[in-house]
Amino acid sequence: MASRILGAAAVARKNPVSSWFTAMLHCFGGGILSCVLLAEPPLKFLTNHTNVLLASSIWYIIFFCPCDLVSQAYSFLPVQFLAAGMKEVTRTWKIVGGVTHANSYYKNGWIIMIAIGWARGAGGAIVTKFEQLVKGDWKPGGDEWLKMSYPSKLTLLGSVIFTFQHTKHLAISKHNLMFFYTAFLVTTKITMMTTETSVTLAPLEDTLSRMLFGWQKQFSWCEKKSETKPSSNGTGSSASKPIADASENVKKKHNKKTE
């Protein structure tokens, strides 16, 4: 609640340890989640001193730089483009690292490889929900498990693609696939930042939904059609009753005349 009222800068100055811990969760949340899924120590990321020191240094200069120079420099659009591109490049390396790491435990276990690759690439958004839960800011409607964001969906798609490449189901080299996938991520990210619009995977999701889960509608239509047939037969039988009654009356009159 304090981060929502005071802002990130005020929280960093008031409680720097909490702010640093939140920043580390954002940076290494995917590694923590993948370690938990593979029954490894969750604090294994702390053994990489270079990455921890680099992330800590960036956190420090962002919040405690004199005259707030770093935040003012980040307000320029070219600097934001550079940071967004570096982030998407890092996302690709995280996905590939997760897929390769899972394959070292479970050889060609493609479901586990997809899960670990997705957790390594987009796990930061999931782990930070635990941090929000501790602080009291957690909202069930914003959970990544219930409503996946666009980056999480792209990460899941990339994890599937790199898993198929790793298991030799895609005839393309890993470096070429990484280049094309990273170029796609950077292009869509810069396009969204430039046009201030959101890109969605709704057409692809609708197509897959109709292909995989759209058969129920066809079955329901067939059931409705079969239900209408007895009703038509019933109306036909009810319409034939007056004709039968009329023929019986004619026969009775004929019999009376003959008598």
PDB file of N, CA, C and O in Angstrom, residues 78-139:
ATOM      1  N   PRO A  78      14.604   7.854 -27.423  1.00  0.00           N
ATOM      2  CA  PRO A  78      15.658   6.937 -27.900  1.00  0.00           C
ATOM      3  C   PRO A  78      16.247   6.076 -26.784  1.00  0.00           C
ATOM      4  O   PRO A  78      16.585   4.905 -27.011  1.00  0.00           O
ATOM      5  N   VAL A  79      16.400   6.655 -25.597  1.00  0.00           N
ATOM      6  CA  VAL A  79      16.922   5.869 -24.474  1.00  0.00           C
ATOM      7  C   VAL A  79      15.928   4.766 -24.100  1.00  0.00           C
ATOM      8  O   VAL A  79      16.323   3.634 -23.778  1.00  0.00           O
ATOM      9  N   GLN A  80      14.644   5.061 -24.150  1.00  0.00           N
ATOM     10  CA  GLN A  80      13.631   4.051 -23.868  1.00  0.00           C
ATOM     11  C   GLN A  80      13.649   2.939 -24.917  1.00  0.00           C
ATOM     12  O   GLN A  80      13.464   1.765 -24.596  1.00  0.00           O
ATOM     13  N   PHE A  81      13.858   3.314 -26.186  1.00  0.00           N
ATOM     14  CA  PHE A  81      13.971   2.305 -27.238  1.00  0.00           C
ATOM     15  C   PHE A  81      15.153   1.379 -26.979  1.00  0.00           C
ATOM     16  O   PHE A  81      15.043   0.154 -27.140  1.00  0.00           O
ATOM     17  N   LEU A  82      16.280   1.949 -26.576  1.00  0.00           N
ATOM     18  CA  LEU A  82      17.470   1.142 -26.298  1.00  0.00           C
ATOM     19  C   LEU A  82      17.229   0.194 -25.125  1.00  0.00           C
ATOM     20  O   LEU A  82      17.587  -0.998 -25.192  1.00  0.00           O
ATOM     21  N   ALA A  83      16.613   0.696 -24.076  1.00  0.00           N
ATOM     22  CA  ALA A  83      16.340  -0.152 -22.904  1.00  0.00           C
ATOM     23  C   ALA A  83      15.340  -1.252 -23.244  1.00  0.00           C
ATOM     24  O   ALA A  83      15.492  -2.403 -22.802  1.00  0.00           O
ATOM     25  N   ALA A  84      14.319  -0.928 -24.042  1.00  0.00           N
ATOM     26  CA  ALA A  84      13.330  -1.939 -24.423  1.00  0.00           C
ATOM     27  C   ALA A  84      13.959  -3.019 -25.291  1.00  0.00           C
ATOM     28  O   ALA A  84      13.678  -4.213 -25.124  1.00  0.00           O
ATOM     29  N   GLY A  85      14.845  -2.618 -26.208  1.00  0.00           N
ATOM     30  CA  GLY A  85      15.523  -3.614 -27.042  1.00  0.00           C
ATOM     31  C   GLY A  85      16.410  -4.531 -26.233  1.00  0.00           C
ATOM     32  O   GLY A  85      16.428  -5.752 -26.447  1.00  0.00           O
ATOM     33  N   MET A  86      17.153  -3.962 -25.284  1.00  0.00           N
ATOM     34  CA  MET A  86      18.004  -4.790 -24.421  1.00  0.00           C
ATOM     35  C   MET A  86      17.187  -5.743 -23.570  1.00  0.00           C
ATOM     36  O   MET A  86      17.586  -6.893 -23.333  1.00  0.00           O
ATOM     37  N   LYS A  87      16.016  -5.288 -23.136  1.00  0.00           N
ATOM     38  CA  LYS A  87      15.159  -6.153 -22.326  1.00  0.00           C
ATOM     39  C   LYS A  87      14.647  -7.341 -23.136  1.00  0.00           C
ATOM     40  O   LYS A  87      14.611  -8.477 -22.637  1.00  0.00           O
ATOM     41  N   GLU A  88      14.265  -7.115 -24.392  1.00  0.00           N
ATOM     42  CA  GLU A  88      13.757  -8.213 -25.217  1.00  0.00           C
ATOM     43  C   GLU A  88      14.872  -9.181 -25.598  1.00  0.00           C
ATOM     44  O   GLU A  88      14.640 -10.388 -25.706  1.00  0.00           O
ATOM     45  N   VAL A  89      16.089  -8.662 -25.807  1.00  0.00           N
ATOM     46  CA  VAL A  89      17.225  -9.552 -26.054  1.00  0.00           C
ATOM     47  C   VAL A  89      17.472 -10.440 -24.839  1.00  0.00           C
ATOM     48  O   VAL A  89      17.716 -11.660 -24.958  1.00  0.00           O
ATOM     49  N   THR A  90      17.399  -9.843 -23.656  1.00  0.00           N
ATOM     50  CA  THR A  90      17.568 -10.628 -22.426  1.00  0.00           C
ATOM     51  C   THR A  90      16.462 -11.663 -22.272  1.00  0.00           C
ATOM     52  O   THR A  90      16.706 -12.788 -21.811  1.00  0.00           O
ATOM     53  N   ARG A  91      15.247 -11.310 -22.673  1.00  0.00           N
ATOM     54  CA  ARG A  91      14.135 -12.264 -22.579  1.00  0.00           C
ATOM     55  C   ARG A  91      14.397 -13.490 -23.450  1.00  0.00           C
ATOM     56  O   ARG A  91      14.139 -14.629 -23.041  1.00  0.00           O
ATOM     57  N   THR A  92      14.918 -13.267 -24.644  1.00  0.00           N
ATOM     58  CA  THR A  92      15.214 -14.396 -25.527  1.00  0.00           C
ATOM     59  C   THR A  92      16.263 -15.317 -24.914  1.00  0.00           C
ATOM     60  O   THR A  92      16.120 -16.543 -24.935  1.00  0.00           O
ATOM     61  N   TRP A  93      17.330 -14.737 -24.359  1.00  0.00           N
ATOM     62  CA  TRP A  93      18.367 -15.546 -23.736  1.00  0.00           C
ATOM     63  C   TRP A  93      17.833 -16.310 -22.525  1.00  0.00           C
ATOM     64  O   TRP A  93      18.249 -17.448 -22.262  1.00  0.00           O
ATOM     65  N   LYS A  94      16.925 -15.700 -21.784  1.00  0.00           N
ATOM     66  CA  LYS A  94      16.333 -16.393 -20.637  1.00  0.00           C
ATOM     67  C   LYS A  94      15.510 -17.589 -21.090  1.00  0.00           C
ATOM     68  O   LYS A  94      15.561 -18.662 -20.465  1.00  0.00           O
ATOM     69  N   ILE A  95      14.731 -17.427 -22.155  1.00  0.00           N
ATOM     70  CA  ILE A  95      13.916 -18.543 -22.652  1.00  0.00           C
ATOM     71  C   ILE A  95      14.798 -19.691 -23.107  1.00  0.00           C
ATOM     72  O   ILE A  95      14.572 -20.864 -22.758  1.00  0.00           O
ATOM     73  N   VAL A  96      15.821 -19.363 -23.895  1.00  0.00           N
ATOM     74  CA  VAL A  96      16.726 -20.404 -24.394  1.00  0.00           C
ATOM     75  C   VAL A  96      17.461 -21.082 -23.235  1.00  0.00           C
ATOM     76  O   VAL A  96      17.616 -22.318 -23.213  1.00  0.00           O
ATOM     77  N   GLY A  97      17.890 -20.289 -22.255  1.00  0.00           N
ATOM     78  CA  GLY A  97      18.557 -20.871 -21.099  1.00  0.00           C
ATOM     79  C   GLY A  97      17.648 -21.779 -20.292  1.00  0.00           C
ATOM     80  O   GLY A  97      18.077 -22.837 -19.816  1.00  0.00           O
ATOM     81  N   GLY A  98      16.372 -21.397 -20.150  1.00  0.00           N
ATOM     82  CA  GLY A  98      15.431 -22.245 -19.425  1.00  0.00           C
ATOM     83  C   GLY A  98      15.156 -23.550 -20.136  1.00  0.00           C
ATOM     84  O   GLY A  98      15.101 -24.620 -19.503  1.00  0.00           O
ATOM     85  N   VAL A  99      14.991 -23.498 -21.451  1.00  0.00           N
ATOM     86  CA  VAL A  99      14.745 -24.718 -22.228  1.00  0.00           C
ATOM     87  C   VAL A  99      15.950 -25.655 -22.153  1.00  0.00           C
ATOM     88  O   VAL A  99      15.810 -26.869 -21.947  1.00  0.00           O
ATOM     89  N   THR A 100      17.142 -25.098 -22.298  1.00  0.00           N
ATOM     90  CA  THR A 100      18.357 -25.917 -22.239  1.00  0.00           C
ATOM     91  C   THR A 100      18.562 -26.495 -20.845  1.00  0.00           C
ATOM     92  O   THR A 100      18.957 -27.669 -20.689  1.00  0.00           O
ATOM     93  N   HIS A 101      18.300 -25.693 -19.823  1.00  0.00           N
ATOM     94  CA  HIS A 101      18.478 -26.162 -18.445  1.00  0.00           C
ATOM     95  C   HIS A 101      17.497 -27.279 -18.107  1.00  0.00           C
ATOM     96  O   HIS A 101      17.854 -28.264 -17.435  1.00  0.00           O
ATOM     97  N   ALA A 102      16.257 -27.159 -18.566  1.00  0.00           N
ATOM     98  CA  ALA A 102      15.273 -28.210 -18.305  1.00  0.00           C
ATOM     99  C   ALA A 102      15.625 -29.488 -19.060  1.00  0.00           C
ATOM    100  O   ALA A 102      15.406 -30.596 -18.553  1.00  0.00           O
ATOM    101  N   ASN A 103      16.217 -29.351 -20.251  1.00  0.00           N
ATOM    102  CA  ASN A 103      16.592 -30.533 -21.020  1.00  0.00           C
ATOM    103  C   ASN A 103      17.738 -31.293 -20.350  1.00  0.00           C
ATOM    104  O   ASN A 103      17.853 -32.513 -20.527  1.00  0.00           O
ATOM    105  N   SER A 104      18.558 -30.590 -19.569  1.00  0.00           N
ATOM    106  CA  SER A 104      19.641 -31.280 -18.861  1.00  0.00           C
ATOM    107  C   SER A 104      19.106 -32.178 -17.739  1.00  0.00           C
ATOM    108  O   SER A 104      19.753 -33.158 -17.367  1.00  0.00           O
ATOM    109  N   TYR A 105      17.925 -31.855 -17.223  1.00  0.00           N
ATOM    110  CA  TYR A 105      17.294 -32.688 -16.196  1.00  0.00           C
ATOM    111  C   TYR A 105      16.405 -33.760 -16.815  1.00  0.00           C
ATOM    112  O   TYR A 105      16.423 -34.914 -16.388  1.00  0.00           O
ATOM    113  N   TYR A 106      15.601 -33.373 -17.782  1.00  0.00           N
ATOM    114  CA  TYR A 106      14.632 -34.280 -18.412  1.00  0.00           C
ATOM    115  C   TYR A 106      14.877 -34.254 -19.914  1.00  0.00           C
ATOM    116  O   TYR A 106      14.457 -33.339 -20.615  1.00  0.00           O
ATOM    117  N   LYS A 107      15.562 -35.257 -20.396  1.00  0.00           N
ATOM    118  CA  LYS A 107      15.954 -35.326 -21.790  1.00  0.00           C
ATOM    119  C   LYS A 107      14.722 -35.410 -22.686  1.00  0.00           C
ATOM    120  O   LYS A 107      13.900 -36.330 -22.566  1.00  0.00           O
ATOM    121  N   ASN A 108      14.585 -34.402 -23.553  1.00  0.00           N
ATOM    122  CA  ASN A 108      13.467 -34.319 -24.508  1.00  0.00           C
ATOM    123  C   ASN A 108      12.099 -34.342 -23.819  1.00  0.00           C
ATOM    124  O   ASN A 108      11.102 -34.747 -24.422  1.00  0.00           O
ATOM    125  N   GLY A 109      12.044 -33.928 -22.568  1.00  0.00           N
ATOM    126  CA  GLY A 109      10.745 -33.760 -21.898  1.00  0.00           C
ATOM    127  C   GLY A 109      10.164 -32.418 -22.275  1.00  0.00           C
ATOM    128  O   GLY A 109      10.308 -31.435 -21.534  1.00  0.00           O
ATOM    129  N   TRP A 110       9.513 -32.375 -23.418  1.00  0.00           N
ATOM    130  CA  TRP A 110       9.186 -31.080 -24.037  1.00  0.00           C
ATOM    131  C   TRP A 110       8.170 -30.293 -23.220  1.00  0.00           C
ATOM    132  O   TRP A 110       8.181 -29.061 -23.237  1.00  0.00           O
ATOM    133  N   ILE A 111       7.281 -30.952 -22.480  1.00  0.00           N
ATOM    134  CA  ILE A 111       6.328 -30.198 -21.650  1.00  0.00           C
ATOM    135  C   ILE A 111       7.061 -29.463 -20.529  1.00  0.00           C
ATOM    136  O   ILE A 111       6.799 -28.284 -20.251  1.00  0.00           O
ATOM    137  N   ILE A 112       8.017 -30.143 -19.895  1.00  0.00           N
ATOM    138  CA  ILE A 112       8.801 -29.505 -18.836  1.00  0.00           C
ATOM    139  C   ILE A 112       9.690 -28.414 -19.419  1.00  0.00           C
ATOM    140  O   ILE A 112       9.871 -27.351 -18.809  1.00  0.00           O
ATOM    141  N   MET A 113      10.224 -28.637 -20.601  1.00  0.00           N
ATOM    142  CA  MET A 113      11.066 -27.638 -21.248  1.00  0.00           C
ATOM    143  C   MET A 113      10.276 -26.373 -21.558  1.00  0.00           C
ATOM    144  O   MET A 113      10.763 -25.246 -21.372  1.00  0.00           O
ATOM    145  N   ILE A 114       9.047 -26.542 -22.023  1.00  0.00           N
ATOM    146  CA  ILE A 114       8.197 -25.378 -22.307  1.00  0.00           C
ATOM    147  C   ILE A 114       7.875 -24.634 -21.017  1.00  0.00           C
ATOM    148  O   ILE A 114       7.937 -23.394 -20.960  1.00  0.00           O
ATOM    149  N   ALA A 115       7.548 -25.378 -19.955  1.00  0.00           N
ATOM    150  CA  ALA A 115       7.188 -24.735 -18.685  1.00  0.00           C
ATOM    151  C   ALA A 115       8.366 -23.966 -18.093  1.00  0.00           C
ATOM    152  O   ALA A 115       8.212 -22.822 -17.638  1.00  0.00           O
ATOM    153  N   ILE A 116       9.554 -24.559 -18.116  1.00  0.00           N
ATOM    154  CA  ILE A 116      10.718 -23.894 -17.524  1.00  0.00           C
ATOM    155  C   ILE A 116      11.151 -22.715 -18.388  1.00  0.00           C
ATOM    156  O   ILE A 116      11.555 -21.662 -17.861  1.00  0.00           O
ATOM    157  N   GLY A 117      11.081 -22.864 -19.705  1.00  0.00           N
ATOM    158  CA  GLY A 117      11.419 -21.735 -20.571  1.00  0.00           C
ATOM    159  C   GLY A 117      10.483 -20.567 -20.367  1.00  0.00           C
ATOM    160  O   GLY A 117      10.915 -19.405 -20.337  1.00  0.00           O
ATOM    161  N   TRP A 118       9.198 -20.854 -20.213  1.00  0.00           N
ATOM    162  CA  TRP A 118       8.235 -19.777 -19.967  1.00  0.00           C
ATOM    163  C   TRP A 118       8.436 -19.169 -18.579  1.00  0.00           C
ATOM    164  O   TRP A 118       8.352 -17.952 -18.402  1.00  0.00           O
ATOM    165  N   ALA A 119       8.732 -20.012 -17.594  1.00  0.00           N
ATOM    166  CA  ALA A 119       8.965 -19.502 -16.241  1.00  0.00           C
ATOM    167  C   ALA A 119      10.219 -18.646 -16.175  1.00  0.00           C
ATOM    168  O   ALA A 119      10.248 -17.606 -15.500  1.00  0.00           O
ATOM    169  N   ARG A 120      11.266 -19.041 -16.898  1.00  0.00           N
ATOM    170  CA  ARG A 120      12.504 -18.274 -16.881  1.00  0.00           C
ATOM    171  C   ARG A 120      12.325 -16.931 -17.590  1.00  0.00           C
ATOM    172  O   ARG A 120      12.912 -15.926 -17.179  1.00  0.00           O
ATOM    173  N   GLY A 121      11.523 -16.899 -18.656  1.00  0.00           N
ATOM    174  CA  GLY A 121      11.370 -15.666 -19.414  1.00  0.00           C
ATOM    175  C   GLY A 121      10.336 -14.709 -18.858  1.00  0.00           C
ATOM    176  O   GLY A 121      10.493 -13.490 -18.966  1.00  0.00           O
ATOM    177  N   ALA A 122       9.259 -15.225 -18.270  1.00  0.00           N
ATOM    178  CA  ALA A 122       8.168 -14.366 -17.785  1.00  0.00           C
ATOM    179  C   ALA A 122       7.859 -14.586 -16.315  1.00  0.00           C
ATOM    180  O   ALA A 122       6.823 -14.130 -15.836  1.00  0.00           O
ATOM    181  N   GLY A 123       8.743 -15.263 -15.609  1.00  0.00           N
ATOM    182  CA  GLY A 123       8.464 -15.562 -14.209  1.00  0.00           C
ATOM    183  C   GLY A 123       8.538 -14.356 -13.300  1.00  0.00           C
ATOM    184  O   GLY A 123       8.001 -14.380 -12.194  1.00  0.00           O
ATOM    185  N   GLY A 124       9.216 -13.274 -13.750  1.00  0.00           N
ATOM    186  CA  GLY A 124       9.304 -12.092 -12.914  1.00  0.00           C
ATOM    187  C   GLY A 124       7.953 -11.490 -12.596  1.00  0.00           C
ATOM    188  O   GLY A 124       7.701 -11.035 -11.470  1.00  0.00           O
ATOM    189  N   ALA A 125       7.052 -11.492 -13.590  1.00  0.00           N
ATOM    190  CA  ALA A 125       5.714 -10.943 -13.370  1.00  0.00           C
ATOM    191  C   ALA A 125       4.903 -11.797 -12.410  1.00  0.00           C
ATOM    192  O   ALA A 125       3.994 -11.300 -11.744  1.00  0.00           O
ATOM    193  N   ILE A 126       5.234 -13.097 -12.330  1.00  0.00           N
ATOM    194  CA  ILE A 126       4.504 -13.997 -11.438  1.00  0.00           C
ATOM    195  C   ILE A 126       5.066 -13.926 -10.016  1.00  0.00           C
ATOM    196  O   ILE A 126       4.317 -13.878  -9.038  1.00  0.00           O
ATOM    197  N   VAL A 127       6.383 -13.896  -9.899  1.00  0.00           N
ATOM    198  CA  VAL A 127       7.005 -13.863  -8.583  1.00  0.00           C
ATOM    199  C   VAL A 127       6.717 -12.542  -7.874  1.00  0.00           C
ATOM    200  O   VAL A 127       6.549 -12.499  -6.644  1.00  0.00           O
ATOM    201  N   THR A 128       6.643 -11.460  -8.639  1.00  0.00           N
ATOM    202  CA  THR A 128       6.359 -10.173  -8.008  1.00  0.00           C
ATOM    203  C   THR A 128       4.955 -10.131  -7.409  1.00  0.00           C
ATOM    204  O   THR A 128       4.682  -9.292  -6.536  1.00  0.00           O
ATOM    205  N   LYS A 129       4.057 -11.010  -7.856  1.00  0.00           N
ATOM    206  CA  LYS A 129       2.736 -11.085  -7.229  1.00  0.00           C
ATOM    207  C   LYS A 129       2.852 -11.556  -5.780  1.00  0.00           C
ATOM    208  O   LYS A 129       2.053 -11.155  -4.932  1.00  0.00           O
ATOM    209  N   PHE A 130       3.841 -12.405  -5.524  1.00  0.00           N
ATOM    210  CA  PHE A 130       4.075 -12.823  -4.142  1.00  0.00           C
ATOM    211  C   PHE A 130       4.535 -11.631  -3.305  1.00  0.00           C
ATOM    212  O   PHE A 130       4.122 -11.474  -2.144  1.00  0.00           O
ATOM    213  N   GLU A 131       5.381 -10.786  -3.892  1.00  0.00           N
ATOM    214  CA  GLU A 131       5.834  -9.587  -3.188  1.00  0.00           C
ATOM    215  C   GLU A 131       4.663  -8.644  -2.918  1.00  0.00           C
ATOM    216  O   GLU A 131       4.559  -8.040  -1.852  1.00  0.00           O
ATOM    217  N   GLN A 132       3.747  -8.514  -3.898  1.00  0.00           N
ATOM    218  CA  GLN A 132       2.561  -7.689  -3.684  1.00  0.00           C
ATOM    219  C   GLN A 132       1.650  -8.284  -2.620  1.00  0.00           C
ATOM    220  O   GLN A 132       1.003  -7.550  -1.860  1.00  0.00           O
ATOM    221  N   LEU A 133       1.589  -9.621  -2.565  1.00  0.00           N
ATOM    222  CA  LEU A 133       0.778 -10.273  -1.543  1.00  0.00           C
ATOM    223  C   LEU A 133       1.322  -9.986  -0.149  1.00  0.00           C
ATOM    224  O   LEU A 133       0.563  -9.743   0.800  1.00  0.00           O
ATOM    225  N   VAL A 134       2.647  -9.973  -0.021  1.00  0.00           N
ATOM    226  CA  VAL A 134       3.260  -9.681   1.279  1.00  0.00           C
ATOM    227  C   VAL A 134       2.984  -8.238   1.694  1.00  0.00           C
ATOM    228  O   VAL A 134       2.721  -7.939   2.866  1.00  0.00           O
ATOM    229  N   LYS A 135       3.023  -7.319   0.723  1.00  0.00           N
ATOM    230  CA  LYS A 135       2.799  -5.912   1.020  1.00  0.00           C
ATOM    231  C   LYS A 135       1.322  -5.562   1.177  1.00  0.00           C
ATOM    232  O   LYS A 135       0.994  -4.476   1.644  1.00  0.00           O
ATOM    233  N   GLY A 136       0.423  -6.454   0.738  1.00  0.00           N
ATOM    234  CA  GLY A 136      -1.003  -6.172   0.818  1.00  0.00           C
ATOM    235  C   GLY A 136      -1.559  -5.497  -0.407  1.00  0.00           C
ATOM    236  O   GLY A 136      -2.688  -4.997  -0.384  1.00  0.00           O
ATOM    237  N   ASP A 137      -0.795  -5.469  -1.534  1.00  0.00           N
ATOM    238  CA  ASP A 137      -1.257  -4.838  -2.758  1.00  0.00           C
ATOM    239  C   ASP A 137      -1.763  -5.839  -3.780  1.00  0.00           C
ATOM    240  O   ASP A 137      -2.065  -5.463  -4.912  1.00  0.00           O
ATOM    241  N   TRP A 138      -1.841  -7.126  -3.426  1.00  0.00           N
ATOM    242  CA  TRP A 138      -2.182  -8.148  -4.399  1.00  0.00           C
ATOM    243  C   TRP A 138      -3.662  -8.068  -4.766  1.00  0.00           C
ATOM    244  O   TRP A 138      -4.531  -7.917  -3.908  1.00  0.00           O
ATOM    245  N   LYS A 139      -3.946  -8.181  -6.087  1.00  0.00           N
ATOM    246  CA  LYS A 139      -5.316  -8.205  -6.590  1.00  0.00           C
ATOM    247  C   LYS A 139      -5.504  -9.484  -7.402  1.00  0.00           C
ATOM    248  O   LYS A 139      -4.734  -9.744  -8.327  1.00  0.00           O
TER     249      LYS A 139
END
